[in-house]
mmCIF file of C-alpha atoms in Angstrom:
data_model
loop_
_atom_site.group_PDB
_atom_site.id
_atom_site.type_symbol
_atom_site.label_atom_id
_atom_site.label_comp_id
_atom_site.label_asym_id
_atom_site.label_seq_id
_atom_site.Cartn_x
_atom_site.Cartn_y
_atom_site.Cartn_z
ATOM 1 C CA UNK A 252 0.000 0.000 0.000
ATOM 2 C CA UNK A 253 2.772 2.456 0.874
ATOM 3 C CA UNK A 254 4.488 1.749 -2.430
ATOM 4 C CA UNK A 255 1.241 2.128 -4.393
ATOM 5 C CA UNK A 256 0.385 5.418 -2.710
ATOM 6 C CA UNK A 257 3.944 6.747 -2.988
ATOM 7 C CA UNK A 258 3.934 5.982 -6.713
ATOM 8 C CA UNK A 259 1.081 8.473 -7.096
ATOM 9 C CA UNK A 260 3.469 11.325 -6.345
ATOM 10 C CA UNK A 261 7.059 10.097 -6.782
ATOM 11 C CA UNK A 262 9.039 8.001 -9.237
ATOM 12 C CA UNK A 263 9.571 4.290 -8.611
ATOM 13 C CA UNK A 264 13.081 4.580 -7.047
ATOM 14 C CA UNK A 265 11.781 6.998 -4.428
ATOM 15 C CA UNK A 266 8.717 4.835 -3.793
ATOM 16 C CA UNK A 267 11.114 1.961 -3.116
ATOM 17 C CA UNK A 268 12.880 4.225 -0.623
ATOM 18 C CA UNK A 269 9.575 4.390 1.268
ATOM 19 C CA UNK A 270 9.596 0.606 1.632
ATOM 20 C CA UNK A 271 13.240 0.655 2.757
ATOM 21 C CA UNK A 272 12.522 3.310 5.393
ATOM 22 C CA UNK A 273 9.504 1.370 6.650
ATOM 23 C CA UNK A 274 11.511 -1.861 6.814
ATOM 24 C CA UNK A 275 14.160 -0.215 9.014
ATOM 25 C CA UNK A 276 11.937 1.998 11.196
ATOM 26 C CA UNK A 277 12.553 1.332 14.924
ATOM 27 C CA UNK A 278 9.136 2.543 16.048
ATOM 28 C CA UNK A 279 7.195 0.782 13.305
ATOM 29 C CA UNK A 280 8.938 -2.588 13.537
ATOM 30 C CA UNK A 281 8.820 -2.655 17.337
ATOM 31 C CA UNK A 282 5.122 -1.735 17.336
ATOM 32 C CA UNK A 283 4.473 -4.384 14.683
ATOM 33 C CA UNK A 284 5.935 -7.050 16.963
ATOM 34 C CA UNK A 285 3.319 -6.340 19.649
ATOM 35 C CA UNK A 286 -0.437 -6.797 19.925
ATOM 36 C CA UNK A 287 -1.098 -3.054 19.995
ATOM 37 C CA UNK A 288 -3.867 -1.712 17.790
ATOM 38 C CA UNK A 289 -1.857 0.954 15.987
ATOM 39 C CA UNK A 290 -0.574 -1.220 13.160
ATOM 40 C CA UNK A 291 -4.003 -2.485 12.125
ATOM 41 C CA UNK A 292 -5.400 1.055 12.292
ATOM 42 C CA UNK A 293 -2.553 2.253 10.074
ATOM 43 C CA UNK A 294 -3.279 -0.534 7.598
ATOM 44 C CA UNK A 295 -6.931 0.462 7.235
ATOM 45 C CA UNK A 296 -6.175 4.187 7.052
ATOM 46 C CA UNK A 297 -3.528 3.557 4.383
ATOM 47 C CA UNK A 298 -6.059 1.471 2.451
ATOM 48 C CA UNK A 299 -8.546 4.338 2.755
ATOM 49 C CA UNK A 300 -5.936 6.755 1.405
ATOM 50 C CA UNK A 301 -5.270 4.554 -1.614
ATOM 51 C CA UNK A 302 -8.987 4.004 -2.253
ATOM 52 C CA UNK A 303 -9.660 7.736 -1.920
ATOM 53 C CA UNK A 304 -7.006 8.500 -4.514
ATOM 54 C CA UNK A 305 -8.393 5.851 -6.884
ATOM 55 C CA UNK A 306 -11.954 7.111 -6.394
ATOM 56 C CA UNK A 307 -10.838 10.470 -7.792
ATOM 57 C CA UNK A 308 -9.334 8.955 -10.946
ATOM 58 C CA UNK A 309 -11.196 9.007 -14.243
ATOM 59 C CA UNK A 310 -11.576 5.231 -14.069
ATOM 60 C CA UNK A 311 -12.580 5.256 -10.408
ATOM 61 C CA UNK A 312 -15.840 3.498 -9.601
ATOM 62 C CA UNK A 313 -18.204 2.659 -6.767
ATOM 63 C CA UNK A 314 -15.985 -0.179 -5.559
ATOM 64 C CA UNK A 315 -13.313 2.364 -4.622
ATOM 65 C CA UNK A 316 -15.885 4.444 -2.738
ATOM 66 C CA UNK A 317 -17.080 1.413 -0.804
ATOM 67 C CA UNK A 318 -13.502 0.381 -0.006
ATOM 68 C CA UNK A 319 -12.666 3.908 1.156
ATOM 69 C CA UNK A 320 -15.493 4.113 3.676
ATOM 70 C CA UNK A 321 -15.248 0.463 4.736
ATOM 71 C CA UNK A 322 -11.542 0.921 5.521
ATOM 72 C CA UNK A 323 -12.186 4.223 7.281
ATOM 73 C CA UNK A 324 -14.969 2.690 9.391
ATOM 74 C CA UNK A 325 -12.750 -0.284 10.276
ATOM 75 C CA UNK A 326 -10.015 2.094 11.443
ATOM 76 C CA UNK A 327 -12.568 4.047 13.485
ATOM 77 C CA UNK A 328 -13.682 0.841 15.181
ATOM 78 C CA UNK A 329 -10.117 0.235 16.331
ATOM 79 C CA UNK A 330 -8.847 3.732 17.241
ATOM 80 C CA UNK A 331 -11.524 6.435 16.892
ATOM 81 C CA UNK A 332 -9.383 9.434 17.859
ATOM 82 C CA UNK A 333 -6.553 8.652 15.457
ATOM 83 C CA UNK A 334 -9.081 8.015 12.686
ATOM 84 C CA UNK A 335 -10.804 11.348 13.277
ATOM 85 C CA UNK A 336 -7.442 13.064 12.931
ATOM 86 C CA UNK A 337 -6.717 11.246 9.676
ATOM 87 C CA UNK A 338 -10.154 12.232 8.417
ATOM 88 C CA UNK A 339 -9.023 15.866 8.237
ATOM 89 C CA UNK A 340 -7.109 14.866 5.128
ATOM 90 C CA UNK A 341 -8.860 11.720 3.907
ATOM 91 C CA UNK A 342 -12.507 12.796 3.821
ATOM 92 C CA UNK A 343 -11.922 15.969 1.750
ATOM 93 C CA UNK A 344 -9.678 13.907 -0.542
ATOM 94 C CA UNK A 345 -12.528 11.529 -1.386
ATOM 95 C CA UNK A 346 -15.161 14.279 -1.674
ATOM 96 C CA UNK A 347 -13.012 16.438 -3.962
ATOM 97 C CA UNK A 348 -12.052 13.488 -6.142
ATOM 98 C CA UNK A 349 -15.575 12.247 -6.828
ATOM 99 C CA UNK A 350 -16.912 15.799 -7.245
ATOM 100 C CA UNK A 351 -14.172 16.609 -9.755
ATOM 101 C CA UNK A 352 -15.039 13.513 -11.802
ATOM 102 C CA UNK A 353 -18.766 14.291 -11.661
ATOM 103 C CA UNK A 354 -19.696 11.209 -9.631
ATOM 104 C CA UNK A 355 -20.474 12.789 -6.253
ATOM 105 C CA UNK A 356 -24.268 12.424 -6.310
ATOM 106 C CA UNK A 357 -24.463 8.717 -7.035
ATOM 107 C CA UNK A 358 -21.497 7.897 -4.841
ATOM 108 C CA UNK A 359 -23.073 9.489 -1.793
ATOM 109 C CA UNK A 360 -25.622 6.669 -1.772
ATOM 110 C CA UNK A 361 -22.946 3.974 -1.610
ATOM 111 C CA UNK A 362 -20.942 5.977 0.925
ATOM 112 C CA UNK A 363 -24.013 6.564 3.069
ATOM 113 C CA UNK A 364 -24.899 2.872 3.092
ATOM 114 C CA UNK A 365 -21.407 1.849 4.233
ATOM 115 C CA UNK A 366 -21.214 4.587 6.872
ATOM 116 C CA UNK A 367 -24.711 3.794 8.177
ATOM 117 C CA UNK A 368 -23.864 0.109 8.520
ATOM 118 C CA UNK A 369 -20.511 0.817 10.164
ATOM 119 C CA UNK A 370 -21.910 3.448 12.527
ATOM 120 C CA UNK A 371 -24.878 1.278 13.461
ATOM 121 C CA UNK A 372 -22.689 -1.672 14.371
ATOM 122 C CA UNK A 373 -20.238 0.551 16.251
ATOM 123 C CA UNK A 374 -22.961 2.180 18.343
ATOM 124 C CA UNK A 375 -24.667 -1.153 19.021
ATOM 125 C CA UNK A 376 -21.451 -2.768 20.219
ATOM 126 C CA UNK A 377 -20.628 0.298 22.346
ATOM 127 C CA UNK A 378 -24.040 0.034 23.988
ATOM 128 C CA UNK A 379 -23.559 -3.666 24.697
ATOM 129 C CA UNK A 380 -20.061 -3.225 26.110
ATOM 130 C CA UNK A 381 -20.358 0.056 27.979
ATOM 131 C CA UNK A 382 -24.079 0.617 28.484
ATOM 132 C CA UNK A 383 -24.075 3.705 26.285
ATOM 133 C CA UNK A 384 -23.771 4.352 22.558
ATOM 134 C CA UNK A 385 -21.235 7.074 23.355
ATOM 135 C CA UNK A 386 -19.163 4.848 25.643
ATOM 136 C CA UNK A 387 -15.589 3.797 24.988
ATOM 137 C CA UNK A 388 -13.031 1.402 26.379
ATOM 138 C CA UNK A 389 -10.906 4.149 27.872
ATOM 139 C CA UNK A 390 -13.964 5.895 29.242
ATOM 140 C CA UNK A 391 -15.163 2.744 30.989
ATOM 141 C CA UNK A 392 -11.690 2.039 32.338
ATOM 142 C CA UNK A 393 -11.343 5.555 33.746
ATOM 143 C CA UNK A 394 -14.856 5.496 35.228
ATOM 144 C CA UNK A 395 -14.102 2.212 36.995
ATOM 145 C CA UNK A 396 -10.741 3.518 38.228
ATOM 146 C CA UNK A 397 -12.410 6.592 39.711
ATOM 147 C CA UNK A 398 -15.131 4.516 41.380
ATOM 148 C CA UNK A 399 -12.343 2.386 42.869
ATOM 149 C CA UNK A 400 -10.525 5.484 44.200
ATOM 150 C CA UNK A 401 -7.700 5.004 41.712
ATOM 151 C CA UNK A 402 -6.518 1.761 43.273
ATOM 152 C CA UNK A 403 -4.522 -0.533 40.961
ATOM 153 C CA UNK A 404 -4.740 2.138 38.276
ATOM 154 C CA UNK A 405 -2.854 5.120 36.890
ATOM 155 C CA UNK A 406 -6.005 7.265 37.202
ATOM 156 C CA UNK A 407 -7.523 8.949 40.239
ATOM 157 C CA UNK A 408 -9.813 11.899 40.947
ATOM 158 C CA UNK A 409 -6.924 14.307 40.311
ATOM 159 C CA UNK A 410 -6.234 12.970 36.826
ATOM 160 C CA UNK A 411 -7.144 15.209 33.900
ATOM 161 C CA UNK A 412 -7.825 13.133 30.805
ATOM 162 C CA UNK A 413 -7.960 16.256 28.648
ATOM 163 C CA UNK A 414 -6.368 19.640 29.311
ATOM 164 C CA UNK A 415 -8.081 22.346 27.270
ATOM 165 C CA UNK A 416 -5.312 24.901 27.277
ATOM 166 C CA UNK A 417 -3.478 26.402 24.314
ATOM 167 C CA UNK A 418 -0.233 26.317 26.267
ATOM 168 C CA UNK A 419 -0.717 22.609 26.969
ATOM 169 C CA UNK A 420 -1.691 21.942 23.346
ATOM 170 C CA UNK A 421 1.408 23.744 22.104
ATOM 171 C CA UNK A 422 3.596 21.706 24.444
ATOM 172 C CA UNK A 423 1.984 18.414 23.408
ATOM 173 C CA UNK A 424 2.313 19.226 19.708
ATOM 174 C CA UNK A 425 5.995 20.102 20.119
ATOM 175 C CA UNK A 426 6.659 16.948 22.138
ATOM 176 C CA UNK A 427 4.822 14.883 19.533
ATOM 177 C CA UNK A 428 6.945 16.188 16.679
ATOM 178 C CA UNK A 429 10.141 15.665 18.686
ATOM 179 C CA UNK A 430 9.233 12.024 19.285
ATOM 180 C CA UNK A 431 8.149 11.462 15.697
ATOM 181 C CA UNK A 432 11.358 13.127 14.494
ATOM 182 C CA UNK A 433 13.560 10.526 16.187
ATOM 183 C CA UNK A 434 11.459 7.401 16.534
ATOM 184 C CA UNK A 435 10.041 6.853 13.058
ATOM 185 C CA UNK A 436 13.322 6.501 11.184
ATOM 186 C CA UNK A 437 15.845 6.491 14.027
ATOM 187 C CA UNK A 438 17.474 9.653 12.691
ATOM 188 C CA UNK A 439 18.184 12.724 14.843
ATOM 189 C CA UNK A 440 16.492 14.857 12.146
ATOM 190 C CA UNK A 441 13.880 12.459 10.783
ATOM 191 C CA UNK A 442 11.562 15.211 9.527
ATOM 192 C CA UNK A 443 14.261 17.045 7.576
ATOM 193 C CA UNK A 444 12.624 16.433 4.174
ATOM 194 C CA UNK A 445 9.071 17.417 5.132
ATOM 195 C CA UNK A 446 9.479 21.158 4.377
ATOM 196 C CA UNK A 447 10.252 20.258 0.760
ATOM 197 C CA UNK A 448 7.108 18.119 0.275
ATOM 198 C CA UNK A 449 4.355 20.135 -1.372
ATOM 199 C CA UNK A 450 2.158 17.791 -3.363
ATOM 200 C CA UNK A 451 -0.528 16.183 -1.224
ATOM 201 C CA UNK A 452 -2.954 18.267 0.816
ATOM 202 C CA UNK A 453 -4.619 15.022 1.945
ATOM 203 C CA UNK A 454 -1.418 13.629 3.438
ATOM 204 C CA UNK A 455 -0.546 16.941 5.091
ATOM 205 C CA UNK A 456 -4.095 17.097 6.456
ATOM 206 C CA UNK A 457 -3.742 13.605 7.934
ATOM 207 C CA UNK A 458 -0.486 14.595 9.661
ATOM 208 C CA UNK A 459 -1.712 17.899 11.064
ATOM 209 C CA UNK A 460 -5.098 16.468 12.054
ATOM 210 C CA UNK A 461 -3.458 13.551 13.849
ATOM 211 C CA UNK A 462 -1.356 15.905 15.954
ATOM 212 C CA UNK A 463 -4.215 18.301 16.693
ATOM 213 C CA UNK A 464 -6.702 15.677 17.920
ATOM 214 C CA UNK A 465 -4.159 14.574 20.541
ATOM 215 C CA UNK A 466 -2.968 18.058 21.454
ATOM 216 C CA UNK A 467 -5.342 18.325 24.415
ATOM 217 C CA UNK A 468 -4.735 14.816 25.787
ATOM 218 C CA UNK A 469 -3.183 14.924 29.256
ATOM 219 C CA UNK A 470 0.157 13.409 28.180
ATOM 220 C CA UNK A 471 2.135 12.683 25.049
ATOM 221 C CA UNK A 472 1.863 8.912 25.442
ATOM 222 C CA UNK A 473 4.016 5.922 26.226
ATOM 223 C CA UNK A 474 7.463 6.030 24.630
ATOM 224 C CA UNK A 475 8.481 2.358 24.878
ATOM 225 C CA UNK A 476 7.246 1.523 21.373
ATOM 226 C CA UNK A 477 7.666 5.012 19.998
ATOM 227 C CA UNK A 478 5.248 7.985 20.024
ATOM 228 C CA UNK A 479 2.267 5.847 21.008
ATOM 229 C CA UNK A 480 -0.482 8.387 20.302
ATOM 230 C CA UNK A 481 0.975 9.055 16.881
ATOM 231 C CA UNK A 482 2.108 5.746 15.409
ATOM 232 C CA UNK A 483 -0.636 6.002 12.772
ATOM 233 C CA UNK A 484 1.106 9.129 11.496
ATOM 234 C CA UNK A 485 3.896 6.937 10.157
ATOM 235 C CA UNK A 486 2.078 6.761 6.809
ATOM 236 C CA UNK A 487 1.878 10.527 6.147
ATOM 237 C CA UNK A 488 5.398 11.121 7.500
ATOM 238 C CA UNK A 489 6.758 8.342 5.277
ATOM 239 C CA UNK A 490 5.010 9.636 2.156
ATOM 240 C CA UNK A 491 5.965 13.254 2.779
ATOM 241 C CA UNK A 492 9.564 12.228 3.462
ATOM 242 C CA UNK A 493 10.066 10.483 0.123
ATOM 243 C CA UNK A 494 8.169 13.243 -1.653
ATOM 244 C CA UNK A 495 10.383 15.918 -0.107
ATOM 245 C CA UNK A 496 13.542 13.903 -0.727
ATOM 246 C CA UNK A 497 12.701 13.512 -4.415
ATOM 247 C CA UNK A 498 11.979 17.213 -4.836
ATOM 248 C CA UNK A 499 15.184 18.253 -3.068
ATOM 249 C CA UNK A 500 17.245 15.685 -4.981
ATOM 250 C CA UNK A 501 16.452 17.433 -8.262
ATOM 251 C CA UNK A 502 18.840 20.216 -7.246
ATOM 252 C CA UNK A 503 20.863 18.728 -4.368
ATOM 253 C CA UNK A 504 21.150 14.988 -4.936
ATOM 254 C CA UNK A 505 24.499 14.556 -3.085
ATOM 255 C CA UNK A 506 23.042 16.318 -0.042
ATOM 256 C CA UNK A 507 19.972 14.081 -0.030
ATOM 257 C CA UNK A 508 22.039 10.911 -0.352
ATOM 258 C CA UNK A 509 24.369 12.081 2.434
ATOM 259 C CA UNK A 510 21.435 12.768 4.768
ATOM 260 C CA UNK A 511 19.812 9.401 4.064
ATOM 261 C CA UNK A 512 23.107 7.514 4.375
ATOM 262 C CA UNK A 513 24.204 9.195 7.600
ATOM 263 C CA UNK A 514 20.698 8.891 9.039
ATOM 264 C CA UNK A 515 20.606 5.168 8.296
ATOM 265 C CA UNK A 516 24.045 4.732 9.885
ATOM 266 C CA UNK A 517 22.990 6.594 13.033
ATOM 267 C CA UNK A 518 19.815 4.523 13.252
ATOM 268 C CA UNK A 519 21.815 1.307 12.949
ATOM 269 C CA UNK A 520 24.583 2.307 15.370
ATOM 270 C CA UNK A 521 22.663 4.361 17.946
ATOM 271 C CA UNK A 522 18.864 4.267 17.825
ATOM 272 C CA UNK A 523 18.347 0.550 17.233
ATOM 273 C CA UNK A 524 20.854 -0.671 19.892
ATOM 274 C CA UNK A 525 19.552 1.699 22.581
ATOM 275 C CA UNK A 526 15.858 1.115 21.948
ATOM 276 C CA UNK A 527 16.123 -2.668 21.669
ATOM 277 C CA UNK A 528 18.366 -2.850 24.753
ATOM 278 C CA UNK A 529 15.781 -0.963 26.800
ATOM 279 C CA UNK A 530 13.001 -3.237 25.585
ATOM 280 C CA UNK A 531 15.074 -6.343 26.260
ATOM 281 C CA UNK A 532 15.872 -5.165 29.772
ATOM 282 C CA UNK A 533 12.229 -4.432 30.493
ATOM 283 C CA UNK A 534 11.182 -7.842 29.148
ATOM 284 C CA UNK A 535 13.880 -9.707 31.090
ATOM 285 C CA UNK A 536 12.814 -7.997 34.292
ATOM 286 C CA UNK A 537 9.465 -9.794 34.094
ATOM 287 C CA UNK A 538 10.920 -13.180 33.165
ATOM 288 C CA UNK A 539 10.898 -14.475 36.793
ATOM 289 C CA UNK A 540 7.143 -13.914 36.967
ATOM 290 C CA UNK A 541 6.521 -16.402 34.167
ATOM 291 C CA UNK A 542 9.370 -18.771 35.018
ATOM 292 C CA UNK A 543 8.102 -19.295 38.568
ATOM 293 C CA UNK A 544 4.427 -19.654 37.638
ATOM 294 C CA UNK A 545 4.859 -21.764 34.491
ATOM 295 C CA UNK A 546 4.949 -25.114 36.384
ATOM 296 C CA UNK A 547 1.844 -24.247 38.416
ATOM 297 C CA UNK A 548 -1.527 -25.782 37.714
ATOM 298 C CA UNK A 549 -4.844 -24.991 39.372
ATOM 299 C CA UNK A 550 -3.218 -22.188 41.351
ATOM 300 C CA UNK A 551 -4.132 -18.781 42.731
ATOM 301 C CA UNK A 552 -1.285 -16.249 42.634
ATOM 302 C CA UNK A 553 -1.333 -12.895 44.402
ATOM 303 C CA UNK A 554 0.934 -10.319 42.770
ATOM 304 C CA UNK A 555 2.136 -6.834 43.733
ATOM 305 C CA UNK A 556 1.134 -3.609 42.041
ATOM 306 C CA UNK A 557 2.938 -2.351 40.081
ATOM 307 C CA UNK A 558 4.266 -5.706 38.928
ATOM 308 C CA UNK A 559 7.721 -4.673 37.687
ATOM 309 C CA UNK A 560 10.725 -5.273 39.913
ATOM 310 C CA UNK A 561 12.400 -1.882 39.661
ATOM 311 C CA UNK A 562 11.025 1.254 38.039
ATOM 312 C CA UNK A 563 14.430 2.724 37.175
ATOM 313 C CA UNK A 564 14.852 1.395 33.648
ATOM 314 C CA UNK A 565 16.811 4.258 32.151
ATOM 315 C CA UNK A 566 16.386 5.842 29.676
ATOM 316 C CA UNK A 567 12.738 4.803 29.879
ATOM 317 C CA UNK A 568 10.399 3.260 32.428
ATOM 318 C CA UNK A 569 9.005 -0.267 32.506
ATOM 319 C CA UNK A 570 5.337 0.308 31.804
ATOM 320 C CA UNK A 571 4.059 -3.174 32.617
ATOM 321 C CA UNK A 572 2.133 -2.181 35.712
ATOM 322 C CA UNK A 573 -0.516 -4.837 36.189
ATOM 323 C CA UNK A 574 -0.427 -8.570 36.746
ATOM 324 C CA UNK A 575 -1.592 -10.840 33.881
ATOM 325 C CA UNK A 576 -5.318 -10.609 33.171
ATOM 326 C CA UNK A 577 -7.702 -13.437 33.997
ATOM 327 C CA UNK A 578 -10.317 -15.046 31.823
ATOM 328 C CA UNK A 579 -13.802 -13.751 32.668
ATOM 329 C CA UNK A 580 -14.708 -17.294 33.750
ATOM 330 C CA UNK A 581 -11.769 -17.419 36.223
ATOM 331 C CA UNK A 582 -10.968 -20.977 35.149
ATOM 332 C CA UNK A 583 -7.415 -20.499 33.910
ATOM 333 C CA UNK A 584 -4.481 -22.652 34.912
ATOM 334 C CA UNK A 585 -3.436 -19.736 37.118
ATOM 335 C CA UNK A 586 -5.882 -17.189 38.514
ATOM 336 C CA UNK A 587 -4.243 -13.865 39.346
ATOM 337 C CA UNK A 588 -5.217 -11.499 42.157
ATOM 338 C CA UNK A 589 -3.821 -8.333 43.712
ATOM 339 C CA UNK A 590 -1.769 -8.774 46.867
ATOM 340 C CA UNK A 591 -3.342 -6.754 49.688
ATOM 341 C CA UNK A 592 -2.094 -8.395 52.867
ATOM 342 C CA UNK A 593 -1.408 -11.945 54.015
ATOM 343 C CA UNK A 594 -4.672 -12.024 55.965
ATOM 344 C CA UNK A 595 -6.768 -10.597 53.124
ATOM 345 C CA UNK A 596 -5.131 -12.915 50.581
ATOM 346 C CA UNK A 597 -5.834 -15.988 52.694
ATOM 347 C CA UNK A 598 -9.413 -14.904 53.264
ATOM 348 C CA UNK A 599 -10.076 -14.509 49.535
ATOM 349 C CA UNK A 600 -8.377 -17.850 48.816
ATOM 350 C CA UNK A 601 -10.351 -19.826 51.388
ATOM 351 C CA UNK A 602 -13.650 -18.128 50.567
ATOM 352 C CA UNK A 603 -13.605 -18.223 46.770
ATOM 353 C CA UNK A 604 -10.860 -20.609 45.597
ATOM 354 C CA UNK A 605 -10.402 -23.244 48.316
ATOM 355 C CA UNK A 606 -9.735 -25.955 45.717
ATOM 356 C CA UNK A 607 -6.641 -24.155 44.406
ATOM 357 C CA UNK A 608 -3.163 -23.823 45.854
ATOM 358 C CA UNK A 609 -2.415 -20.206 46.748
ATOM 359 C CA UNK A 610 0.867 -18.311 46.436
ATOM 360 C CA UNK A 611 2.170 -14.782 46.767
ATOM 361 C CA UNK A 612 4.611 -13.626 44.100
ATOM 362 C CA UNK A 613 7.137 -11.181 45.533
ATOM 363 C CA UNK A 614 10.488 -9.685 44.631
ATOM 364 C CA UNK A 615 13.194 -10.890 47.009
ATOM 365 C CA UNK A 616 15.673 -8.468 45.406
ATOM 366 C CA UNK A 617 13.867 -5.737 43.438
ATOM 367 C CA UNK A 618 17.096 -4.264 42.085
ATOM 368 C CA UNK A 619 18.438 -7.525 40.651
ATOM 369 C CA UNK A 620 14.927 -8.692 39.742
ATOM 370 C CA UNK A 621 15.160 -11.866 41.822
ATOM 371 C CA UNK A 622 11.757 -13.249 42.800
ATOM 372 C CA UNK A 623 10.129 -16.001 44.847
ATOM 373 C CA UNK A 624 6.747 -17.673 45.331
ATOM 374 C CA UNK A 625 5.496 -17.953 48.894
ATOM 375 C CA UNK A 626 2.981 -20.708 49.658
ATOM 376 C CA UNK A 627 0.072 -19.193 51.581
ATOM 377 C CA UNK A 628 -0.605 -22.549 53.201
ATOM 378 C CA UNK A 629 2.689 -22.230 55.062
ATOM 379 C CA UNK A 630 4.796 -19.589 56.785
ATOM 380 C CA UNK A 631 5.351 -16.519 54.599
ATOM 381 C CA UNK A 632 7.624 -14.767 57.063
ATOM 382 C CA UNK A 633 7.417 -11.001 57.446
ATOM 383 C CA UNK A 634 5.766 -10.305 54.105
ATOM 384 C CA UNK A 635 4.363 -6.780 54.151
ATOM 385 C CA UNK A 636 1.126 -5.400 52.810
ATOM 386 C CA UNK A 637 0.863 -4.686 49.105
ATOM 387 C CA UNK A 638 0.691 -1.275 47.488
ATOM 388 C CA UNK A 639 -2.737 -0.440 46.116
ATOM 389 C CA UNK A 640 -2.047 2.932 44.490
ATOM 390 C CA UNK A 641 -4.680 5.644 44.239
ATOM 391 C CA UNK A 642 -5.651 7.103 47.590
ATOM 392 C CA UNK A 643 -4.075 4.094 49.316
ATOM 393 C CA UNK A 644 -7.202 3.467 51.372
ATOM 394 C CA UNK A 645 -8.735 0.038 51.789
ATOM 395 C CA UNK A 646 -12.103 -0.516 53.400
ATOM 396 C CA UNK A 647 -11.914 -2.589 56.588
ATOM 397 C CA UNK A 648 -13.493 -5.565 54.819
ATOM 398 C CA UNK A 649 -10.419 -5.852 52.577
ATOM 399 C CA UNK A 650 -7.711 -5.347 55.187
#
C-alpha cells in the first residue's frame, strides 16, 4: 500500500525508498511485533488513502468508494481518535475526487450505506459493552478507576484526561513532533525532508489532524514503542519524506544521499541498539514472573502492584504495571489477584478458591529482579502489605 500510494506522487526509485525506510523503522517494527492496535489502524487508514485517490481517478468506480469508507470505518472501530485526525485529510480527498469527476451524487448513496452500517454496528457494540452508545473502552476504564478510588490504576480523581489549554496543546504538539522526528526513522532529524514536500494536501491534512486531535490529551503517550499516540502518522510522515527527498534531490542529490546515508548509519549504530536494549531489559525484568508460575496448575497467585521489579529502567520506564489478566470465567491454569495483605489474601483464597493452591509472588531483590513464590498454606515470614495505588485506602473488609 505504501508503495502504491507513494507511486502516485514520486518516481519508482523513491517509492522503493519508502519501503526501505519502513523496513528499518525502529518505532514501526517494534510496534508491529506487539499486539497493539496501531498497526491495524494504520493498515486500514492507508487502504482508505489509496482508495480515496483511486476514487478520484477518471476510471474510479463505486468499488473504490465502498472500499474507502469500509476501511475508514474499520479504522474508526479500532482507534476512533486517530481516525478522526486522519479524516481531516482523507474525507476531503474523497469528496473532492468524486466531485471533480462528476460522480459525487451517485457515490453518496454507496458511501451513506457503508457509513450507516458501520456506525450502526459501532454504536450497538458500544451500547452492549459500555451501556451507552457514546461509551468507549478508555472511558469505561477511567470510570471504573475513579469509582475504585484510583486503586490498581494510573487514574484517580486528580487525573485530567484532557487539558483544554493552548499552552498545553502547544507543548503536546511540540513533544509529539520531537518524538516522531527521532522514533520513526531512528534519525536525529527524521523530519528534515518534510518542508520540501508540497504535493498532497490530503497527506498533510492527515499529519496535522493527527497531531491536533491529541494536542489536548493529558500526556504525550508511552514512549516504549515510539510515540504511542501518533504511530498512525507513520504513513503521512513516510510519504511526505520520500516526496520531499525527491523534490530536493532534483537540485541537491548529493546532499539528499548524504542525509539518508548518515541517518541510516545513526539509526543502525545508535537508535536501534539503545531502543532494543531498553526493551530487552524491560522484558527480562518480568521473566521471573513467568518462570516461577509456568509449572503451576490450578493455582491462585497474588501479585504486587505495580508488577515490575524496579522502576528505574533508564532511559525509559518499565510500563508493565498490572499482573496478567484473567479469563472472565476465572478458570485459567493460574488465577491472578492483587496482593493486599497476608490475611486478606488468605481470606479470599479460602472463601472463593479453596480448591486451588495459593501463592504470593514477591520480589526478594527488586534491584536484581530476583523473585520467589510464597505458599500461603505455610509460613510466609514477614511479608508486608501490598501497594494499592490511588488514595491508598482500603475498606476494613479488605484489610
